[in-house]
PDB file of C-alpha atoms in Angstrom:
ATOM      1  CA  MET A1068       0.990  63.396 -86.255  1.00 83.00           C
ATOM      2  CA  THR A1069       2.530  59.975 -85.744  1.00 93.00           C
ATOM      3  CA  ARG A1070       0.142  57.344 -84.398  1.00 96.00           C
ATOM      4  CA  LEU A1071       1.249  54.211 -82.560  1.00 98.00           C
ATOM      5  CA  SER A1072      -0.559  50.903 -83.085  1.00 97.00           C
ATOM      6  CA  LEU A1073      -2.385  49.267 -80.181  1.00 98.00           C
ATOM      7  CA  HIS A1074      -3.181  45.597 -79.539  1.00 94.00           C
ATOM      8  CA  SER A1075      -6.873  46.395 -79.932  1.00 94.00           C
ATOM      9  CA  GLY A1076      -6.339  47.321 -83.569  1.00 96.00           C
ATOM     10  CA  SER A1077      -6.735  51.061 -83.074  1.00 96.00           C
ATOM     11  CA  SER A1078      -3.923  53.609 -82.883  1.00 98.00           C
ATOM     12  CA  ILE A1079      -3.035  56.455 -80.533  1.00 98.00           C
ATOM     13  CA  PRO A1080      -1.635  59.880 -81.519  1.00 98.00           C
ATOM     14  CA  GLN A1081       1.878  60.206 -80.096  1.00 98.00           C
ATOM     15  CA  ILE A1082       1.264  63.701 -78.719  1.00 97.00           C
ATOM     16  CA  GLY A1083      -1.785  64.302 -76.581  1.00 97.00           C
ATOM     17  CA  PHE A1084      -3.151  67.149 -74.506  1.00 97.00           C
ATOM     18  CA  GLY A1085      -3.260  66.607 -70.745  1.00 96.00           C
ATOM     19  CA  THR A1086      -6.121  68.252 -68.854  1.00 96.00           C
ATOM     20  CA  TYR A1087      -5.010  67.639 -65.250  1.00 94.00           C
ATOM     21  CA  ALA A1088      -5.119  70.837 -63.176  1.00 88.00           C
ATOM     22  CA  THR A1089      -5.839  73.067 -66.161  1.00 92.00           C
ATOM     23  CA  HIS A1090      -7.384  76.387 -65.090  1.00 91.00           C
ATOM     24  CA  ASP A1091     -10.406  76.178 -67.418  1.00 95.00           C
ATOM     25  CA  PRO A1092     -10.575  72.649 -68.882  1.00 96.00           C
ATOM     26  CA  ALA A1093     -13.328  73.375 -71.400  1.00 97.00           C
ATOM     27  CA  ASP A1094     -11.584  76.439 -72.797  1.00 97.00           C
ATOM     28  CA  ALA A1095      -8.222  74.656 -72.782  1.00 97.00           C
ATOM     29  CA  VAL A1096      -9.677  71.770 -74.777  1.00 98.00           C
ATOM     30  CA  VAL A1097     -11.156  74.136 -77.354  1.00 98.00           C
ATOM     31  CA  ARG A1098      -7.836  75.924 -77.761  1.00 97.00           C
ATOM     32  CA  ALA A1099      -5.898  72.653 -77.906  1.00 97.00           C
ATOM     33  CA  ILE A1100      -8.135  71.292 -80.647  1.00 98.00           C
ATOM     34  CA  GLU A1101      -7.771  74.567 -82.563  1.00 97.00           C
ATOM     35  CA  ALA A1102      -3.980  74.233 -82.203  1.00 96.00           C
ATOM     36  CA  GLY A1103      -4.114  70.764 -83.771  1.00 97.00           C
ATOM     37  CA  TYR A1104      -4.359  68.284 -80.895  1.00 97.00           C
ATOM     38  CA  ARG A1105      -6.525  65.228 -81.536  1.00 98.00           C
ATOM     39  CA  HIS A1106      -5.681  63.254 -78.404  1.00 98.00           C
ATOM     40  CA  LEU A1107      -7.216  64.345 -75.079  1.00 98.00           C
ATOM     41  CA  ASP A1108      -6.386  62.852 -71.670  1.00 98.00           C
ATOM     42  CA  THR A1109      -8.631  63.131 -68.619  1.00 98.00           C
ATOM     43  CA  ALA A1110      -9.582  60.979 -65.624  1.00 98.00           C
ATOM     44  CA  GLN A1111     -12.353  60.463 -63.112  1.00 98.00           C
ATOM     45  CA  MET A1112      -9.878  61.643 -60.463  1.00 97.00           C
ATOM     46  CA  TYR A1113      -9.400  64.992 -62.225  1.00 97.00           C
ATOM     47  CA  GLY A1114     -13.068  65.914 -61.780  1.00 97.00           C
ATOM     48  CA  ASN A1115     -13.194  67.600 -65.195  1.00 97.00           C
ATOM     49  CA  GLU A1116     -14.727  65.041 -67.563  1.00 98.00           C
ATOM     50  CA  ALA A1117     -17.857  67.164 -68.055  1.00 98.00           C
ATOM     51  CA  GLU A1118     -15.737  70.214 -68.893  1.00 98.00           C
ATOM     52  CA  VAL A1119     -13.569  68.208 -71.298  1.00 98.00           C
ATOM     53  CA  GLY A1120     -16.676  66.908 -73.046  1.00 98.00           C
ATOM     54  CA  GLY A1121     -18.122  70.409 -73.137  1.00 98.00           C
ATOM     55  CA  GLY A1122     -14.946  71.697 -74.745  1.00 98.00           C
ATOM     56  CA  VAL A1123     -15.140  69.010 -77.416  1.00 98.00           C
ATOM     57  CA  ARG A1124     -18.702  70.008 -78.262  1.00 98.00           C
ATOM     58  CA  ARG A1125     -17.796  73.707 -78.318  1.00 97.00           C
ATOM     59  CA  SER A1126     -14.955  72.986 -80.719  1.00 97.00           C
ATOM     60  CA  GLY A1127     -17.355  71.626 -83.317  1.00 97.00           C
ATOM     61  CA  ILE A1128     -14.979  68.793 -84.213  1.00 97.00           C
ATOM     62  CA  GLU A1129     -16.361  65.393 -85.142  1.00 97.00           C
ATOM     63  CA  ARG A1130     -16.037  62.867 -82.325  1.00 96.00           C
ATOM     64  CA  SER A1131     -14.492  60.356 -84.728  1.00 96.00           C
ATOM     65  CA  GLU A1132     -11.512  62.676 -85.240  1.00 97.00           C
ATOM     66  CA  LEU A1133     -10.519  62.533 -81.571  1.00 98.00           C
ATOM     67  CA  PHE A1134      -8.791  60.013 -79.335  1.00 98.00           C
ATOM     68  CA  VAL A1135     -10.166  60.443 -75.798  1.00 98.00           C
ATOM     69  CA  THR A1136      -8.754  58.760 -72.693  1.00 98.00           C
ATOM     70  CA  THR A1137     -10.177  58.629 -69.200  1.00 98.00           C
ATOM     71  CA  LYS A1138      -9.177  56.604 -66.141  1.00 98.00           C
ATOM     72  CA  LEU A1139     -10.846  54.674 -63.339  1.00 98.00           C
ATOM     73  CA  ASN A1140     -10.681  56.418 -59.975  1.00 97.00           C
ATOM     74  CA  ASN A1141      -8.998  54.621 -57.100  1.00 96.00           C
ATOM     75  CA  GLY A1142     -12.191  54.248 -55.077  1.00 94.00           C
ATOM     76  CA  ASN A1143     -14.007  52.569 -57.951  1.00 96.00           C
ATOM     77  CA  HIS A1144     -12.130  49.256 -58.314  1.00 96.00           C
ATOM     78  CA  ASP A1145     -15.042  47.068 -57.239  1.00 96.00           C
ATOM     79  CA  PRO A1146     -16.470  45.530 -60.467  1.00 96.00           C
ATOM     80  CA  LYS A1147     -20.002  46.891 -60.021  1.00 97.00           C
ATOM     81  CA  THR A1148     -18.715  50.311 -59.008  1.00 97.00           C
ATOM     82  CA  ALA A1149     -16.232  50.327 -61.895  1.00 98.00           C
ATOM     83  CA  VAL A1150     -18.986  49.695 -64.432  1.00 98.00           C
ATOM     84  CA  GLU A1151     -21.266  52.295 -62.872  1.00 98.00           C
ATOM     85  CA  SER A1152     -18.505  54.917 -62.717  1.00 98.00           C
ATOM     86  CA  PHE A1153     -17.549  54.197 -66.325  1.00 98.00           C
ATOM     87  CA  SER A1154     -21.140  54.873 -67.390  1.00 98.00           C
ATOM     88  CA  THR A1155     -21.037  58.084 -65.351  1.00 98.00           C
ATOM     89  CA  SER A1156     -17.822  59.086 -67.156  1.00 98.00           C
ATOM     90  CA  LEU A1157     -19.444  58.568 -70.554  1.00 98.00           C
ATOM     91  CA  GLU A1158     -22.443  60.617 -69.460  1.00 98.00           C
ATOM     92  CA  ALA A1159     -20.214  63.412 -68.172  1.00 98.00           C
ATOM     93  CA  LEU A1160     -18.158  63.428 -71.369  1.00 98.00           C
ATOM     94  CA  GLY A1161     -21.327  63.298 -73.466  1.00 98.00           C
ATOM     95  CA  MET A1162     -19.880  60.430 -75.479  1.00 98.00           C
ATOM     96  CA  GLU A1163     -21.012  56.928 -76.394  1.00 98.00           C
ATOM     97  CA  TYR A1164     -17.506  55.526 -76.035  1.00 98.00           C
ATOM     98  CA  VAL A1165     -13.947  56.412 -75.066  1.00 98.00           C
ATOM     99  CA  ASP A1166     -10.950  55.463 -77.146  1.00 98.00           C
ATOM    100  CA  LEU A1167      -8.971  54.319 -74.108  1.00 98.00           C
ATOM    101  CA  PHE A1168      -9.930  53.469 -70.520  1.00 98.00           C
ATOM    102  CA  LEU A1169      -7.215  52.931 -67.923  1.00 98.00           C
ATOM    103  CA  ILE A1170      -6.928  51.657 -64.364  1.00 98.00           C
ATOM    104  CA  HIS A1171      -5.356  54.745 -62.799  1.00 98.00           C
ATOM    105  CA  TRP A1172      -3.311  52.981 -60.075  1.00 97.00           C
ATOM    106  CA  PRO A1173      -2.887  49.279 -59.221  1.00 97.00           C
ATOM    107  CA  LEU A1174      -3.296  49.801 -55.426  1.00 95.00           C
ATOM    108  CA  PRO A1175      -1.551  46.495 -54.612  1.00 94.00           C
ATOM    109  CA  GLN A1176      -1.934  47.112 -50.855  1.00 88.00           C
ATOM    110  CA  SER A1177      -5.736  47.256 -51.087  1.00 85.00           C
ATOM    111  CA  THR A1178      -7.655  44.472 -49.357  1.00 74.00           C
ATOM    112  CA  GLU A1179     -10.962  45.430 -50.989  1.00 78.00           C
ATOM    113  CA  THR A1180     -10.671  44.624 -54.695  1.00 84.00           C
ATOM    114  CA  HIS A1181      -7.535  43.338 -56.340  1.00 92.00           C
ATOM    115  CA  TYR A1182      -6.380  44.935 -59.590  1.00 96.00           C
ATOM    116  CA  VAL A1183      -6.663  41.569 -61.391  1.00 97.00           C
ATOM    117  CA  THR A1184     -10.410  41.588 -60.773  1.00 97.00           C
ATOM    118  CA  THR A1185     -10.564  45.201 -61.873  1.00 97.00           C
ATOM    119  CA  TRP A1186      -8.693  44.343 -65.072  1.00 98.00           C
ATOM    120  CA  LYS A1187     -11.277  41.643 -65.845  1.00 98.00           C
ATOM    121  CA  THR A1188     -13.959  44.322 -65.548  1.00 98.00           C
ATOM    122  CA  LEU A1189     -12.122  46.518 -68.057  1.00 98.00           C
ATOM    123  CA  ILE A1190     -11.981  43.568 -70.449  1.00 98.00           C
ATOM    124  CA  ASP A1191     -15.772  43.348 -70.208  1.00 98.00           C
ATOM    125  CA  LEU A1192     -16.037  47.065 -70.982  1.00 98.00           C
ATOM    126  CA  TYR A1193     -13.785  46.605 -74.004  1.00 98.00           C
ATOM    127  CA  GLU A1194     -15.892  43.708 -75.250  1.00 98.00           C
ATOM    128  CA  SER A1195     -18.996  45.878 -74.872  1.00 98.00           C
ATOM    129  CA  GLY A1196     -17.525  48.354 -77.364  1.00 98.00           C
ATOM    130  CA  ARG A1197     -17.840  51.285 -75.008  1.00 98.00           C
ATOM    131  CA  ALA A1198     -14.073  51.327 -74.439  1.00 98.00           C
ATOM    132  CA  ARG A1199     -12.314  50.945 -77.779  1.00 98.00           C
ATOM    133  CA  ALA A1200      -9.018  50.112 -76.051  1.00 98.00           C
ATOM    134  CA  ILE A1201      -8.047  49.391 -72.438  1.00 98.00           C
ATOM    135  CA  GLY A1202      -4.897  49.761 -70.437  1.00 98.00           C
ATOM    136  CA  VAL A1203      -3.351  50.637 -67.125  1.00 98.00           C
ATOM    137  CA  SER A1204      -1.456  53.448 -65.470  1.00 98.00           C
ATOM    138  CA  ASN A1205       1.396  53.259 -62.962  1.00 98.00           C
ATOM    139  CA  PHE A1206       1.718  49.481 -63.293  1.00 98.00           C
ATOM    140  CA  GLU A1207       5.046  47.857 -62.517  1.00 98.00           C
ATOM    141  CA  PRO A1208       6.191  44.675 -64.344  1.00 98.00           C
ATOM    142  CA  GLU A1209       4.938  42.451 -61.518  1.00 97.00           C
ATOM    143  CA  HIS A1210       1.473  44.029 -61.755  1.00 97.00           C
ATOM    144  CA  LEU A1211       1.416  43.609 -65.516  1.00 98.00           C
ATOM    145  CA  GLU A1212       2.522  39.998 -65.246  1.00 98.00           C
ATOM    146  CA  ARG A1213      -0.297  39.163 -62.849  1.00 97.00           C
ATOM    147  CA  ILE A1214      -3.110  40.588 -64.962  1.00 97.00           C
ATOM    148  CA  ILE A1215      -1.763  39.045 -68.169  1.00 98.00           C
ATOM    149  CA  ASP A1216      -1.259  35.613 -66.567  1.00 98.00           C
ATOM    150  CA  ALA A1217      -4.768  35.739 -65.118  1.00 97.00           C
ATOM    151  CA  THR A1218      -6.584  36.825 -68.273  1.00 98.00           C
ATOM    152  CA  GLY A1219      -4.335  36.379 -71.296  1.00 98.00           C
ATOM    153  CA  VAL A1220      -5.151  39.982 -72.257  1.00 98.00           C
ATOM    154  CA  VAL A1221      -2.218  42.381 -72.671  1.00 98.00           C
ATOM    155  CA  PRO A1222      -2.952  46.070 -71.956  1.00 98.00           C
ATOM    156  CA  ASP A1223      -2.818  48.444 -74.907  1.00 98.00           C
ATOM    157  CA  VAL A1224      -1.104  51.170 -72.865  1.00 98.00           C
ATOM    158  CA  ASN A1225       0.753  51.679 -69.600  1.00 98.00           C
ATOM    159  CA  GLN A1226       0.775  55.348 -68.606  1.00 98.00           C
ATOM    160  CA  ILE A1227       3.732  55.886 -66.254  1.00 98.00           C
ATOM    161  CA  GLU A1228       5.932  58.637 -64.891  1.00 98.00           C
ATOM    162  CA  VAL A1229       8.765  59.325 -67.350  1.00 98.00           C
ATOM    163  CA  HIS A1230      11.003  62.377 -67.808  1.00 98.00           C
ATOM    164  CA  PRO A1231      14.772  62.937 -68.197  1.00 98.00           C
ATOM    165  CA  TYR A1232      15.443  62.834 -64.442  1.00 98.00           C
ATOM    166  CA  PHE A1233      13.407  59.609 -64.142  1.00 98.00           C
ATOM    167  CA  SER A1234      13.595  57.615 -67.365  1.00 97.00           C
ATOM    168  CA  ASN A1235      11.877  54.565 -65.817  1.00 98.00           C
ATOM    169  CA  ASP A1236      13.596  52.329 -68.358  1.00 98.00           C
ATOM    170  CA  HIS A1237      13.028  49.122 -66.398  1.00 97.00           C
ATOM    171  CA  VAL A1238       9.254  49.428 -66.801  1.00 98.00           C
ATOM    172  CA  ARG A1239       9.555  50.824 -70.327  1.00 98.00           C
ATOM    173  CA  GLN A1240      11.630  47.876 -71.499  1.00 98.00           C
ATOM    174  CA  TYR A1241       9.211  45.360 -69.998  1.00 98.00           C
ATOM    175  CA  CYS A1242       6.338  47.060 -71.807  1.00 98.00           C
ATOM    176  CA  ARG A1243       8.263  47.139 -75.082  1.00 97.00           C
ATOM    177  CA  GLU A1244       8.815  43.379 -74.896  1.00 97.00           C
ATOM    178  CA  LEU A1245       5.054  42.854 -74.617  1.00 98.00           C
ATOM    179  CA  GLY A1246       4.089  45.423 -77.236  1.00 98.00           C
ATOM    180  CA  ILE A1247       2.484  47.714 -74.649  1.00 98.00           C
ATOM    181  CA  VAL A1248       2.614  51.366 -75.660  1.00 98.00           C
ATOM    182  CA  VAL A1249       4.271  53.518 -72.998  1.00 98.00           C
ATOM    183  CA  GLU A1250       2.606  56.851 -72.306  1.00 98.00           C
ATOM    184  CA  ALA A1251       4.593  59.356 -70.245  1.00 97.00           C
ATOM    185  CA  TRP A1252       2.778  61.366 -67.632  1.00 95.00           C
ATOM    186  CA  SER A1253       4.594  64.405 -66.278  1.00 93.00           C
ATOM    187  CA  PRO A1254       6.790  64.229 -69.406  1.00 96.00           C
ATOM    188  CA  LEU A1255       8.365  67.586 -68.566  1.00 95.00           C
ATOM    189  CA  GLY A1256       9.051  66.733 -64.932  1.00 92.00           C
ATOM    190  CA  ARG A1257       8.187  69.628 -62.672  1.00 87.00           C
ATOM    191  CA  GLY A1258       9.821  72.287 -64.833  1.00 87.00           C
ATOM    192  CA  ASP A1259      13.076  72.413 -62.899  1.00 90.00           C
ATOM    193  CA  GLU A1260      14.715  70.317 -65.612  1.00 95.00           C
ATOM    194  CA  PHE A1261      14.352  73.194 -68.080  1.00 96.00           C
ATOM    195  CA  THR A1262      17.430  74.920 -66.654  1.00 96.00           C
ATOM    196  CA  ASP A1263      19.635  71.838 -66.664  1.00 97.00           C
ATOM    197  CA  PRO A1264      22.871  72.890 -68.436  1.00 97.00           C
ATOM    198  CA  ALA A1265      22.838  69.861 -70.747  1.00 97.00           C
ATOM    199  CA  LEU A1266      19.299  70.617 -71.920  1.00 98.00           C
ATOM    200  CA  VAL A1267      19.973  74.349 -72.258  1.00 98.00           C
ATOM    201  CA  GLN A1268      23.016  73.675 -74.422  1.00 98.00           C
ATOM    202  CA  ILE A1269      21.087  71.377 -76.750  1.00 98.00           C
ATOM    203  CA  ALA A1270      18.138  73.772 -76.926  1.00 98.00           C
ATOM    204  CA  GLU A1271      20.323  76.773 -77.765  1.00 98.00           C
ATOM    205  CA  GLY A1272      22.109  74.817 -80.482  1.00 97.00           C
ATOM    206  CA  LEU A1273      18.806  73.878 -82.124  1.00 98.00           C
ATOM    207  CA  GLY A1274      17.050  77.196 -81.562  1.00 97.00           C
ATOM    208  CA  VAL A1275      14.259  75.600 -79.535  1.00 97.00           C
ATOM    209  CA  SER A1276      13.250  75.517 -75.862  1.00 97.00           C
ATOM    210  CA  SER A1277      14.415  73.026 -73.250  1.00 97.00           C
ATOM    211  CA  ALA A1278      10.826  71.784 -72.971  1.00 97.00           C
ATOM    212  CA  GLN A1279      10.798  71.051 -76.685  1.00 98.00           C
ATOM    213  CA  VAL A1280      14.064  69.134 -76.375  1.00 98.00           C
ATOM    214  CA  ILE A1281      12.545  66.989 -73.634  1.00 98.00           C
ATOM    215  CA  LEU A1282       9.382  66.257 -75.598  1.00 98.00           C
ATOM    216  CA  ARG A1283      11.401  65.427 -78.693  1.00 98.00           C
ATOM    217  CA  TRP A1284      13.479  63.014 -76.605  1.00 98.00           C
ATOM    218  CA  HIS A1285      10.284  61.213 -75.574  1.00 98.00           C
ATOM    219  CA  ILE A1286       9.026  61.095 -79.156  1.00 98.00           C
ATOM    220  CA  GLN A1287      12.238  59.626 -80.530  1.00 98.00           C
ATOM    221  CA  ARG A1288      12.223  57.015 -77.772  1.00 98.00           C
ATOM    222  CA  GLY A1289       8.830  55.911 -79.077  1.00 97.00           C
ATOM    223  CA  ASP A1290       6.662  57.000 -76.147  1.00 98.00           C
ATOM    224  CA  VAL A1291       3.366  58.880 -76.137  1.00 98.00           C
ATOM    225  CA  VAL A1292       3.461  62.236 -74.331  1.00 98.00           C
ATOM    226  CA  ILE A1293       0.602  64.249 -72.817  1.00 96.00           C
ATOM    227  CA  PRO A1294       1.934  67.702 -71.881  1.00 95.00           C
ATOM    228  CA  LYS A1295      -0.542  70.210 -70.495  1.00 92.00           C
ATOM    229  CA  SER A1296      -0.708  73.997 -70.668  1.00 92.00           C
ATOM    230  CA  ASP A1297      -3.213  76.822 -70.435  1.00 93.00           C
ATOM    231  CA  SER A1298      -1.107  78.858 -72.857  1.00 94.00           C
ATOM    232  CA  VAL A1299      -1.916  78.654 -76.558  1.00 95.00           C
ATOM    233  CA  GLU A1300       1.673  79.557 -77.371  1.00 95.00           C
ATOM    234  CA  ARG A1301       2.956  76.649 -75.285  1.00 94.00           C
ATOM    235  CA  MET A1302       0.390  74.303 -76.826  1.00 96.00           C
ATOM    236  CA  GLN A1303       1.720  75.210 -80.255  1.00 96.00           C
ATOM    237  CA  GLN A1304       5.348  74.918 -79.122  1.00 95.00           C
ATOM    238  CA  ASN A1305       4.678  71.426 -77.815  1.00 96.00           C
ATOM    239  CA  LEU A1306       3.340  70.364 -81.201  1.00 95.00           C
ATOM    240  CA  GLY A1307       6.361  72.057 -82.771  1.00 94.00           C
ATOM    241  CA  VAL A1308       8.579  69.172 -81.631  1.00 96.00           C
ATOM    242  CA  LEU A1309       7.477  67.368 -84.771  1.00 93.00           C
ATOM    243  CA  GLY A1310       9.569  69.840 -86.770  1.00 94.00           C
ATOM    244  CA  PHE A1311      13.087  68.887 -85.667  1.00 97.00           C
ATOM    245  CA  GLU A1312      15.165  65.895 -84.516  1.00 98.00           C
ATOM    246  CA  LEU A1313      17.783  65.209 -81.877  1.00 98.00           C
ATOM    247  CA  SER A1314      21.030  63.615 -82.983  1.00 98.00           C
ATOM    248  CA  PRO A1315      22.124  60.280 -81.427  1.00 98.00           C
ATOM    249  CA  ALA A1316      24.642  62.209 -79.298  1.00 98.00           C
ATOM    250  CA  GLN A1317      21.952  64.616 -78.106  1.00 98.00           C
ATOM    251  CA  MET A1318      19.618  61.731 -77.278  1.00 98.00           C
ATOM    252  CA  THR A1319      22.398  60.130 -75.245  1.00 98.00           C
ATOM    253  CA  ALA A1320      23.072  63.400 -73.412  1.00 98.00           C
ATOM    254  CA  VAL A1321      19.430  63.734 -72.363  1.00 98.00           C
ATOM    255  CA  SER A1322      19.207  60.087 -71.315  1.00 98.00           C
ATOM    256  CA  ALA A1323      22.327  60.542 -69.182  1.00 98.00           C
ATOM    257  CA  LEU A1324      20.370  62.924 -66.911  1.00 98.00           C
ATOM    258  CA  ASP A1325      18.468  60.008 -65.370  1.00 98.00           C
ATOM    259  CA  LYS A1326      18.730  59.982 -61.550  1.00 97.00           C
ATOM    260  CA  GLY A1327      16.956  56.694 -60.990  1.00 97.00           C
ATOM    261  CA  GLU A1328      14.629  56.559 -57.990  1.00 96.00           C
ATOM    262  CA  GLU A1329      16.029  59.865 -56.764  1.00 96.00           C
ATOM    263  CA  GLY A1330      14.425  61.513 -59.773  1.00 97.00           C
ATOM    264  CA  ARG A1331      10.944  60.088 -59.189  1.00 96.00           C
ATOM    265  CA  ARG A1332       8.444  62.890 -58.454  1.00 94.00           C
ATOM    266  CA  GLY A1333       5.227  60.922 -57.961  1.00 94.00           C
ATOM    267  CA  ALA A1334       4.296  58.092 -55.618  1.00 95.00           C
ATOM    268  CA  HIS A1335       5.738  54.619 -56.065  1.00 96.00           C
ATOM    269  CA  PRO A1336       3.124  52.254 -57.539  1.00 95.00           C
ATOM    270  CA  LYS A1337       4.126  49.439 -55.171  1.00 94.00           C
ATOM    271  CA  THR A1338       3.267  51.442 -52.066  1.00 94.00           C
ATOM    272  CA  PHE A1339       0.716  54.031 -53.212  1.00 92.00           C
ATOM    273  CA  THR A1340      -2.624  53.488 -51.452  1.00 89.00           C
ATOM    274  CA  GLY A1341      -4.721  56.191 -53.103  1.00 85.00           C
TER     275      GLY A1341
END
C-alpha cells in the first residue's frame, strides 16, 4: 500500500475504507481490516464512531497499525465545543488519539464561529498529541488561504469531492502547490459513471470493472481515495486497483469526462450552511 507523506511527519495510506452510511459499521470495519485496509474514515456527523471503534477492537489488530480519521461536526465549531466533542470522539472510538482530525465543512456563511478560529483550535489539538495530523474537508482555495495566512500552519489534508464527472482540478492544483494531500470523497461518484462508454471500454480492455478504472485513475493522479462498501468482494476489488495501471491515453480519456460544476454531486463549500 502506497503511503503519502504529510506535513506533520506522518503518512497516510492512499486507499482507505469509508464508513459513511454503511449498514453495519462495526462488521464492515472488521471485514475491511481482514481484507487488508489499514486506513479508516469516519466523522462525528456519521454517528458511527463507537461502532467503528468497536470494529477495530473486534478485529484484534494493533492500534498502531491503523490510520484513523474523524471529522468535526458542523455544530461544533466553537472552540470549547470543538475540544469537548473531540474528547467525546476519542471516547466513542476507544482510542487515545486519532491519526487525522478534519474540519468537516468551512461554513463561511456562519456568523457564530469562523473557520479560522476553528482551525486554531485544531492546531491546539495537534500540539496536544491527541490528533497526530490535522486538516480540512471541503475547503476552497480562499478558505485555505485565510487559515494559512492567519496561523502559518498548512493543513495536512483537504478532503474534497472528486470523481471523473467532477475532477475539481482547480482546488486540487492549489493544494498540490502547498503540499496538501488531496483526499477524494465520493471517489466513485454516485455509481452512474460506471456505465459511461469511455469507462466501460477501458475496463473491458483491462479485464477489470469500471469502478476499478475510476479508483486507479485517482491513485495515479496522486490522490487518496476512501471508497465504501458492505460487500467483502467489492472491498477486495477496490484494493485490487494496486495490481494494474492505466496508460497515459487511458488517463486522458477518464479525465476528459469532467463536466465541471455540472458534475458536482454534493453541496458547494462556499454556500453550504450545514
